[in-house]
Tab-separated table of N, CA and C in Angstrom:
chain	number	residue	atom	x	y	z
A	186	MET	N	89.726	57.018	12.605
A	186	MET	CA	89.054	56.584	11.415
A	186	MET	C	87.950	55.580	11.751
A	187	LYS	N	88.296	54.605	12.595
A	187	LYS	CA	87.303	53.620	12.998
A	187	LYS	C	86.163	54.293	13.755
A	188	HIS	N	86.504	55.293	14.540
A	188	HIS	CA	85.494	56.016	15.303
A	188	HIS	C	84.518	56.718	14.353
A	189	GLN	N	85.040	57.335	13.276
A	189	GLN	CA	84.187	58.025	12.312
A	189	GLN	C	83.296	57.036	11.560
A	190	GLN	N	83.861	55.870	11.217
A	190	GLN	CA	83.056	54.854	10.541
A	190	GLN	C	81.949	54.355	11.467
A	191	GLY	N	82.279	54.184	12.711
A	191	GLY	CA	81.286	53.735	13.686
A	191	GLY	C	80.170	54.756	13.830
A	192	LEU	N	80.534	56.050	13.868
A	192	LEU	CA	79.525	57.095	13.950
A	192	LEU	C	78.652	57.127	12.692
A	193	ALA	N	79.295	56.926	11.542
A	193	ALA	CA	78.547	56.927	10.282
A	193	ALA	C	77.542	55.783	10.277
A	194	TRP	N	77.982	54.612	10.694
A	194	TRP	CA	77.077	53.458	10.736
A	194	TRP	C	75.969	53.666	11.765
A	195	ALA	N	76.312	54.276	12.861
A	195	ALA	CA	75.306	54.551	13.889
A	195	ALA	C	74.255	55.521	13.332
A	196	PHE	N	74.741	56.530	12.595
A	196	PHE	CA	73.814	57.486	11.989
A	196	PHE	C	72.904	56.788	10.974
A	197	VAL	N	73.489	55.939	10.128
A	197	VAL	CA	72.693	55.209	9.132
A	197	VAL	C	71.665	54.320	9.831
A	198	ALA	N	72.073	53.623	10.879
A	198	ALA	CA	71.167	52.741	11.613
A	198	ALA	C	70.041	53.544	12.264
A	199	ALA	N	70.377	54.690	12.867
A	199	ALA	CA	69.359	55.519	13.509
A	199	ALA	C	68.390	56.077	12.466
A	200	PHE	N	68.932	56.526	11.334
A	200	PHE	CA	68.105	57.053	10.254
A	200	PHE	C	67.149	55.981	9.742
A	201	ALA	N	67.658	54.789	9.517
A	201	ALA	CA	66.829	53.690	9.024
A	201	ALA	C	65.760	53.317	10.054
A	202	ALA	N	66.131	53.298	11.313
A	202	ALA	CA	65.177	52.939	12.363
A	202	ALA	C	64.062	53.969	12.452
A	203	LEU	N	64.412	55.249	12.380
A	203	LEU	CA	63.395	56.297	12.445
A	203	LEU	C	62.453	56.241	11.248
A	204	HIS	N	63.032	56.064	10.071
A	204	HIS	CA	62.193	55.997	8.877
A	204	HIS	C	61.374	54.717	8.862
A	205	GLY	N	61.938	53.635	9.339
A	205	GLY	CA	61.190	52.381	9.430
A	205	GLY	C	60.002	52.542	10.365
A	206	ALA	N	60.219	53.202	11.496
A	206	ALA	CA	59.131	53.433	12.446
A	206	ALA	C	58.064	54.336	11.829
A	207	ALA	N	58.497	55.333	11.073
A	207	ALA	CA	57.537	56.240	10.432
A	207	ALA	C	56.706	55.480	9.398
A	208	PHE	N	57.355	54.617	8.614
A	208	PHE	CA	56.619	53.838	7.622
A	208	PHE	C	55.681	52.846	8.295
A	209	ALA	N	56.098	52.275	9.409
A	209	ALA	CA	55.264	51.314	10.121
A	209	ALA	C	54.009	51.989	10.676
A	210	GLN	N	54.114	53.262	11.021
A	210	GLN	CA	52.973	53.976	11.573
A	210	GLN	C	51.967	54.371	10.497
A	211	GLN	N	52.402	54.422	9.244
A	211	GLN	CA	51.498	54.755	8.148
A	211	GLN	C	50.728	53.493	7.786
A	212	LYS	N	49.527	53.364	8.315
A	212	LYS	CA	48.723	52.177	8.061
A	212	LYS	C	47.872	52.411	6.828
A	213	THR	N	48.001	51.530	5.890
A	213	THR	CA	47.214	51.606	4.681
A	213	THR	C	46.070	50.621	4.808
A	214	LYS	N	44.872	51.137	4.768
A	214	LYS	CA	43.698	50.289	4.873
A	214	LYS	C	43.358	49.754	3.485
A	215	VAL	N	43.300	48.456	3.372
A	215	VAL	CA	42.942	47.820	2.117
A	215	VAL	C	41.523	47.292	2.248
A	216	ASP	N	40.647	47.741	1.382
A	216	ASP	CA	39.254	47.315	1.394
A	216	ASP	C	39.019	46.465	0.149
A	217	LEU	N	39.209	45.154	0.300
A	217	LEU	CA	39.114	44.261	-0.848
A	217	LEU	C	37.722	44.261	-1.467
A	218	GLY	N	36.696	44.288	-0.632
A	218	GLY	CA	35.335	44.306	-1.155
A	218	GLY	C	35.063	45.545	-1.988
A	219	LYS	N	35.521	46.673	-1.503
A	219	LYS	CA	35.330	47.930	-2.240
A	219	LYS	C	36.101	47.892	-3.551
A	220	GLN	N	37.315	47.365	-3.519
A	220	GLN	CA	38.107	47.261	-4.743
A	220	GLN	C	37.418	46.367	-5.767
A	221	GLU	N	36.898	45.225	-5.308
A	221	GLU	CA	36.182	44.322	-6.214
A	221	GLU	C	34.963	45.032	-6.800
A	222	TYR	N	34.201	45.687	-5.939
A	222	TYR	CA	32.984	46.362	-6.386
A	222	TYR	C	33.317	47.438	-7.423
A	223	GLU	N	34.269	48.290	-7.104
A	223	GLU	CA	34.581	49.396	-8.005
A	223	GLU	C	35.164	48.925	-9.331
A	224	SER	N	35.887	47.802	-9.322
A	224	SER	CA	36.489	47.332	-10.565
A	224	SER	C	35.553	46.432	-11.370
A	225	ARG	N	34.546	45.855	-10.728
A	225	ARG	CA	33.694	44.890	-11.430
A	225	ARG	C	32.239	45.352	-11.568
A	226	CYS	N	31.706	46.000	-10.560
A	226	CYS	CA	30.261	46.227	-10.488
A	226	CYS	C	29.842	47.667	-10.777
A	227	ALA	N	30.693	48.610	-10.434
A	227	ALA	CA	30.314	50.022	-10.511
A	227	ALA	C	29.990	50.479	-11.927
A	228	VAL	N	30.520	49.814	-12.918
A	228	VAL	CA	30.254	50.214	-14.291
A	228	VAL	C	28.762	50.124	-14.613
A	229	CYS	N	28.065	49.194	-13.993
A	229	CYS	CA	26.614	49.079	-14.193
A	229	CYS	C	25.821	49.610	-13.007
A	230	HIS	N	26.255	49.261	-11.793
A	230	HIS	CA	25.501	49.605	-10.592
A	230	HIS	C	25.897	50.960	-10.007
A	231	ALA	N	26.867	51.614	-10.573
A	231	ALA	CA	27.392	52.911	-10.132
A	231	ALA	C	28.188	52.759	-8.844
A	232	VAL	N	29.071	53.694	-8.599
A	232	VAL	CA	29.896	53.678	-7.391
A	232	VAL	C	29.003	53.721	-6.153
A	233	THR	N	27.878	54.394	-6.258
A	233	THR	CA	26.952	54.509	-5.126
A	233	THR	C	26.115	53.256	-4.918
A	234	GLY	N	26.042	52.387	-5.927
A	234	GLY	CA	25.231	51.186	-5.839
A	234	GLY	C	23.794	51.381	-6.288
A	235	LYS	N	23.471	52.569	-6.753
A	235	LYS	CA	22.086	52.899	-7.090
A	235	LYS	C	21.675	52.487	-8.502
A	236	GLY	N	22.583	51.871	-9.260
A	236	GLY	CA	22.209	51.334	-10.565
A	236	GLY	C	22.292	52.287	-11.723
A	237	LYS	N	22.996	53.363	-11.603
A	237	LYS	CA	23.103	54.333	-12.688
A	237	LYS	C	24.561	54.499	-13.127
A	238	GLY	N	25.224	53.368	-13.370
A	238	GLY	CA	26.621	53.410	-13.779
A	238	GLY	C	26.791	53.864	-15.218
A	239	PRO	N	28.012	54.116	-15.639
A	239	PRO	CA	28.257	54.628	-16.989
A	239	PRO	C	27.850	53.653	-18.100
A	240	TYR	N	27.699	52.385	-17.789
A	240	TYR	CA	27.314	51.398	-18.805
A	240	TYR	C	25.795	51.274	-18.950
A	241	THR	N	25.044	51.972	-18.114
A	241	THR	CA	23.578	51.888	-18.084
A	241	THR	C	22.923	52.035	-19.462
A	242	PRO	N	23.332	52.975	-20.321
A	242	PRO	CA	22.658	53.109	-21.621
A	242	PRO	C	22.755	51.865	-22.497
A	243	TYR	N	23.690	50.983	-22.214
A	243	TYR	CA	23.899	49.804	-23.046
A	243	TYR	C	23.211	48.551	-22.504
A	244	LEU	N	22.544	48.677	-21.369
A	244	LEU	CA	21.893	47.523	-20.758
A	244	LEU	C	20.475	47.342	-21.287
A	245	LYS	N	20.099	46.095	-21.546
A	245	LYS	CA	18.726	45.794	-21.961
A	245	LYS	C	17.792	45.867	-20.756
A	246	VAL	N	18.281	45.419	-19.613
A	246	VAL	CA	17.533	45.469	-18.358
A	246	VAL	C	18.315	46.368	-17.412
A	247	PRO	N	17.685	47.394	-16.836
A	247	PRO	CA	18.424	48.304	-15.953
A	247	PRO	C	19.051	47.569	-14.760
A	248	ALA	N	20.224	48.010	-14.378
A	248	ALA	CA	20.886	47.439	-13.203
A	248	ALA	C	20.101	47.841	-11.963
A	249	PRO	N	19.862	46.885	-11.065
A	249	PRO	CA	19.074	47.221	-9.874
A	249	PRO	C	19.836	48.106	-8.891
A	250	ASP	N	19.075	48.766	-8.075
A	250	ASP	CA	19.613	49.582	-6.984
A	250	ASP	C	20.045	48.625	-5.876
A	251	LEU	N	21.332	48.478	-5.671
A	251	LEU	CA	21.852	47.536	-4.675
A	251	LEU	C	21.763	48.078	-3.254
A	252	THR	N	21.410	49.343	-3.110
A	252	THR	CA	21.375	49.937	-1.768
A	252	THR	C	20.097	49.602	-1.008
A	253	VAL	N	19.121	49.008	-1.682
A	253	VAL	CA	17.841	48.712	-1.030
A	253	VAL	C	17.579	47.209	-0.914
A	254	LEU	N	18.586	46.394	-1.079
A	254	LEU	CA	18.399	44.949	-1.006
A	254	LEU	C	17.875	44.519	0.360
A	255	ALA	N	18.456	45.053	1.422
A	255	ALA	CA	18.010	44.696	2.772
A	255	ALA	C	16.598	45.220	3.019
A	256	ARG	N	16.343	46.446	2.641
A	256	ARG	CA	15.019	47.031	2.855
A	256	ARG	C	13.948	46.190	2.151
A	257	ASN	N	14.259	45.740	0.937
A	257	ASN	CA	13.302	44.943	0.167
A	257	ASN	C	13.210	43.497	0.654
A	258	ASN	N	14.038	43.141	1.618
A	258	ASN	CA	14.049	41.783	2.162
A	258	ASN	C	13.727	41.802	3.659
A	259	GLY	N	12.818	42.674	4.055
A	259	GLY	CA	12.392	42.731	5.445
A	259	GLY	C	13.451	43.233	6.406
A	260	GLY	N	14.393	44.032	5.907
A	260	GLY	CA	15.428	44.603	6.762
A	260	GLY	C	16.649	43.713	6.949
A	261	VAL	N	16.678	42.561	6.272
A	261	VAL	CA	17.801	41.630	6.397
A	261	VAL	C	18.535	41.563	5.062
A	262	PHE	N	19.840	41.754	5.092
A	262	PHE	CA	20.630	41.679	3.868
A	262	PHE	C	20.593	40.247	3.337
A	263	PRO	N	20.191	40.057	2.083
A	263	PRO	CA	20.062	38.709	1.514
A	263	PRO	C	21.409	38.158	1.026
A	264	LEU	N	22.259	37.818	1.967
A	264	LEU	CA	23.627	37.396	1.645
A	264	LEU	C	23.649	36.227	0.668
A	265	GLN	N	22.873	35.199	0.918
A	265	GLN	CA	22.919	34.024	0.035
A	265	GLN	C	22.485	34.378	-1.379
A	266	ARG	N	21.469	35.191	-1.506
A	266	ARG	CA	20.991	35.594	-2.829
A	266	ARG	C	22.056	36.413	-3.559
A	267	VAL	N	22.692	37.328	-2.851
A	267	VAL	CA	23.758	38.135	-3.457
A	267	VAL	C	24.926	37.240	-3.849
A	268	TYR	N	25.305	36.345	-2.940
A	268	TYR	CA	26.415	35.424	-3.215
A	268	TYR	C	26.118	34.608	-4.478
A	269	ASP	N	24.923	34.025	-4.538
A	269	ASP	CA	24.562	33.191	-5.687
A	269	ASP	C	24.528	33.978	-6.983
A	270	ALA	N	24.040	35.216	-6.933
A	270	ALA	CA	23.987	36.043	-8.142
A	270	ALA	C	25.385	36.352	-8.652
A	271	VAL	N	26.301	36.650	-7.746
A	271	VAL	CA	27.670	36.977	-8.147
A	271	VAL	C	28.407	35.721	-8.601
A	272	GLU	N	28.228	34.639	-7.860
A	272	GLU	CA	28.932	33.386	-8.156
A	272	GLU	C	28.429	32.756	-9.443
A	273	GLY	N	27.141	32.943	-9.731
A	273	GLY	CA	26.593	32.427	-10.974
A	273	GLY	C	25.687	31.233	-10.799
A	274	SER	N	25.445	30.799	-9.565
A	274	SER	CA	24.619	29.608	-9.347
A	274	SER	C	23.150	29.942	-9.114
A	275	GLY	N	22.837	31.203	-8.968
A	275	GLY	CA	21.451	31.577	-8.698
A	275	GLY	C	20.969	32.613	-9.681
A	276	PRO	N	19.724	33.018	-9.516
A	276	PRO	CA	19.202	34.053	-10.407
A	276	PRO	C	19.914	35.378	-10.164
A	277	GLY	N	19.926	36.178	-11.152
A	277	GLY	CA	20.578	37.475	-11.025
A	277	GLY	C	21.262	37.839	-12.315
A	278	HIS	N	21.593	39.063	-12.428
A	278	HIS	CA	22.240	39.553	-13.636
A	278	HIS	C	21.412	39.254	-14.875
A	279	GLY	N	20.118	39.353	-14.743
A	279	GLY	CA	19.223	39.258	-15.895
A	279	GLY	C	19.345	37.948	-16.638
A	280	SER	N	19.564	38.023	-17.924
A	280	SER	CA	19.621	36.840	-18.767
A	280	SER	C	21.002	36.210	-18.760
A	281	ARG	N	21.829	36.616	-17.876
A	281	ARG	CA	23.208	36.144	-17.745
A	281	ARG	C	24.096	36.686	-18.849
A	282	GLU	N	23.702	37.799	-19.427
A	282	GLU	CA	24.605	38.485	-20.338
A	282	GLU	C	25.720	39.136	-19.537
A	283	MET	N	25.431	39.399	-18.278
A	283	MET	CA	26.433	39.987	-17.399
A	283	MET	C	27.413	38.894	-16.990
A	284	PRO	N	28.606	39.280	-16.620
A	284	PRO	CA	29.616	38.286	-16.235
A	284	PRO	C	29.210	37.483	-15.001
A	285	ILE	N	29.626	36.246	-15.004
A	285	ILE	CA	29.486	35.398	-13.832
A	285	ILE	C	30.837	35.476	-13.131
A	286	TRP	N	30.890	36.263	-12.074
A	286	TRP	CA	32.173	36.566	-11.460
A	286	TRP	C	32.828	35.360	-10.812
A	287	GLY	N	32.047	34.398	-10.345
A	287	GLY	CA	32.643	33.202	-9.757
A	287	GLY	C	33.551	32.495	-10.739
A	288	ARG	N	33.101	32.357	-11.965
A	288	ARG	CA	33.915	31.731	-13.015
A	288	ARG	C	35.149	32.585	-13.308
A	289	THR	N	34.953	33.888	-13.392
A	289	THR	CA	36.070	34.801	-13.661
A	289	THR	C	37.107	34.721	-12.547
A	290	PHE	N	36.659	34.711	-11.292
A	290	PHE	CA	37.581	34.615	-10.162
A	290	PHE	C	38.363	33.301	-10.203
A	291	ALA	N	37.703	32.202	-10.579
A	291	ALA	CA	38.387	30.907	-10.652
A	291	ALA	C	39.466	30.926	-11.729
A	292	VAL	N	39.167	31.522	-12.871
A	292	VAL	CA	40.148	31.629	-13.950
A	292	VAL	C	41.324	32.497	-13.496
A	293	GLU	N	41.025	33.614	-12.840
A	293	GLU	CA	42.089	34.488	-12.354
A	293	GLU	C	42.965	33.780	-11.324
A	294	ALA	N	42.349	32.964	-10.470
A	294	ALA	CA	43.113	32.221	-9.471
A	294	ALA	C	44.076	31.263	-10.161
A	295	ALA	N	43.591	30.560	-11.175
A	295	ALA	CA	44.443	29.613	-11.903
A	295	ALA	C	45.585	30.338	-12.612
A	296	GLU	N	45.287	31.491	-13.197
A	296	GLU	CA	46.330	32.260	-13.876
A	296	GLU	C	47.357	32.791	-12.886
A	297	TYR	N	46.893	33.244	-11.729
A	297	TYR	CA	47.780	33.849	-10.734
A	297	TYR	C	48.646	32.796	-10.063
A	298	TYR	N	48.020	31.689	-9.636
A	298	TYR	CA	48.751	30.680	-8.871
A	298	TYR	C	49.450	29.662	-9.750
A	299	GLY	N	49.014	29.489	-10.981
A	299	GLY	CA	49.643	28.525	-11.875
A	299	GLY	C	49.592	27.123	-11.309
A	300	ASP	N	50.769	26.497	-11.238
A	300	ASP	CA	50.852	25.117	-10.769
A	300	ASP	C	50.978	25.006	-9.259
A	301	VAL	N	51.014	26.121	-8.572
A	301	VAL	CA	51.136	26.099	-7.118
A	301	VAL	C	49.849	25.522	-6.531
A	302	ALA	N	49.993	24.650	-5.563
A	302	ALA	CA	48.814	24.058	-4.921
A	302	ALA	C	48.054	25.141	-4.158
A	303	TYR	N	46.776	25.245	-4.406
A	303	TYR	CA	45.933	26.208	-3.709
A	303	TYR	C	44.504	25.695	-3.765
A	304	ASN	N	43.666	26.271	-2.991
A	304	ASN	CA	42.261	25.893	-2.966
A	304	ASN	C	41.491	26.972	-3.718
A	305	SER	N	41.201	26.724	-4.996
A	305	SER	CA	40.553	27.765	-5.798
A	305	SER	C	39.146	28.072	-5.293
A	306	ASP	N	38.458	27.073	-4.733
A	306	ASP	CA	37.119	27.326	-4.197
A	306	ASP	C	37.181	28.346	-3.064
A	307	ALA	N	38.174	28.217	-2.197
A	307	ALA	CA	38.327	29.163	-1.087
A	307	ALA	C	38.671	30.549	-1.622
A	308	PHE	N	39.502	30.612	-2.636
A	308	PHE	CA	39.898	31.874	-3.263
A	308	PHE	C	38.660	32.580	-3.821
A	309	VAL	N	37.827	31.828	-4.548
A	309	VAL	CA	36.614	32.396	-5.144
A	309	VAL	C	35.642	32.835	-4.052
A	310	ARG	N	35.417	31.981	-3.054
A	310	ARG	CA	34.500	32.324	-1.949
A	310	ARG	C	34.931	33.595	-1.240
A	311	ALA	N	36.234	33.709	-0.975
A	311	ALA	CA	36.736	34.890	-0.260
A	311	ALA	C	36.468	36.166	-1.047
A	312	ARG	N	36.680	36.135	-2.340
A	312	ARG	CA	36.461	37.332	-3.145
A	312	ARG	C	34.979	37.679	-3.230
A	313	ILE	N	34.138	36.673	-3.386
A	313	ILE	CA	32.696	36.937	-3.458
A	313	ILE	C	32.189	37.444	-2.117
A	314	LEU	N	32.639	36.848	-1.028
A	314	LEU	CA	32.187	37.298	0.295
A	314	LEU	C	32.662	38.716	0.592
A	315	ALA	N	33.873	39.059	0.172
A	315	ALA	CA	34.358	40.430	0.364
A	315	ALA	C	33.480	41.405	-0.418
A	316	LEU	N	33.126	41.032	-1.632
A	316	LEU	CA	32.270	41.866	-2.466
A	316	LEU	C	30.877	41.993	-1.845
A	317	ALA	N	30.305	40.883	-1.403
A	317	ALA	CA	28.970	40.906	-0.796
A	317	ALA	C	28.971	41.726	0.490
A	318	GLU	N	30.039	41.616	1.265
A	318	GLU	CA	30.133	42.393	2.504
A	318	GLU	C	30.156	43.883	2.187
A	319	TYR	N	30.828	44.268	1.119
A	319	TYR	CA	30.853	45.673	0.736
A	319	TYR	C	29.459	46.134	0.296
A	320	VAL	N	28.761	45.319	-0.480
A	320	VAL	CA	27.399	45.672	-0.901
A	320	VAL	C	26.516	45.816	0.340
A	321	ASN	N	26.736	45.003	1.331
A	321	ASN	CA	25.985	45.124	2.591
A	321	ASN	C	26.231	46.490	3.220
A	322	ARG	N	27.441	46.993	3.127
A	322	ARG	CA	27.739	48.324	3.684
A	322	ARG	C	27.084	49.445	2.894
A	323	LEU	N	26.684	49.183	1.664
A	323	LEU	CA	26.023	50.203	0.846
A	323	LEU	C	24.543	50.355	1.178
A	324	GLN	N	24.002	49.476	2.013
A	324	GLN	CA	22.571	49.478	2.298
A	324	GLN	C	22.148	50.774	2.986
A	325	VAL	N	20.983	51.294	2.555
A	325	VAL	CA	20.416	52.474	3.201
A	325	VAL	C	19.811	52.055	4.524
A	326	LYS	N	19.847	52.934	5.473
A	326	LYS	CA	19.312	52.616	6.816
A	326	LYS	C	17.860	52.945	6.881
């Protein structure tokens, strides 16, 4: 009886180890910048970044083509300008009818973390930089 229980446990352990190894090999790539872009920006700038998102008919000023930012800046991606436009401290998003994502990210951080000590500025910077890095990847060559 003890021998059968030992074999059963050995089988369960081997099964768990094999499945654990299989799950460990399945790497899920998380692209935070892409997720931010698709959930926040694509509605106006389109998934492609070309400015023809589904919300375009409702805009007073057309959303710019984000794929040519580097080309229009002498071949250099204007990271600070993009960061400032998203964060809300610089020009961008027209008359500011569009959301200021820096403020939104700060509110979300406070809601998510509550009373837990955290650095909300770092949280906001990380999300904006991930988003800006993704927009950089959308640039045409």
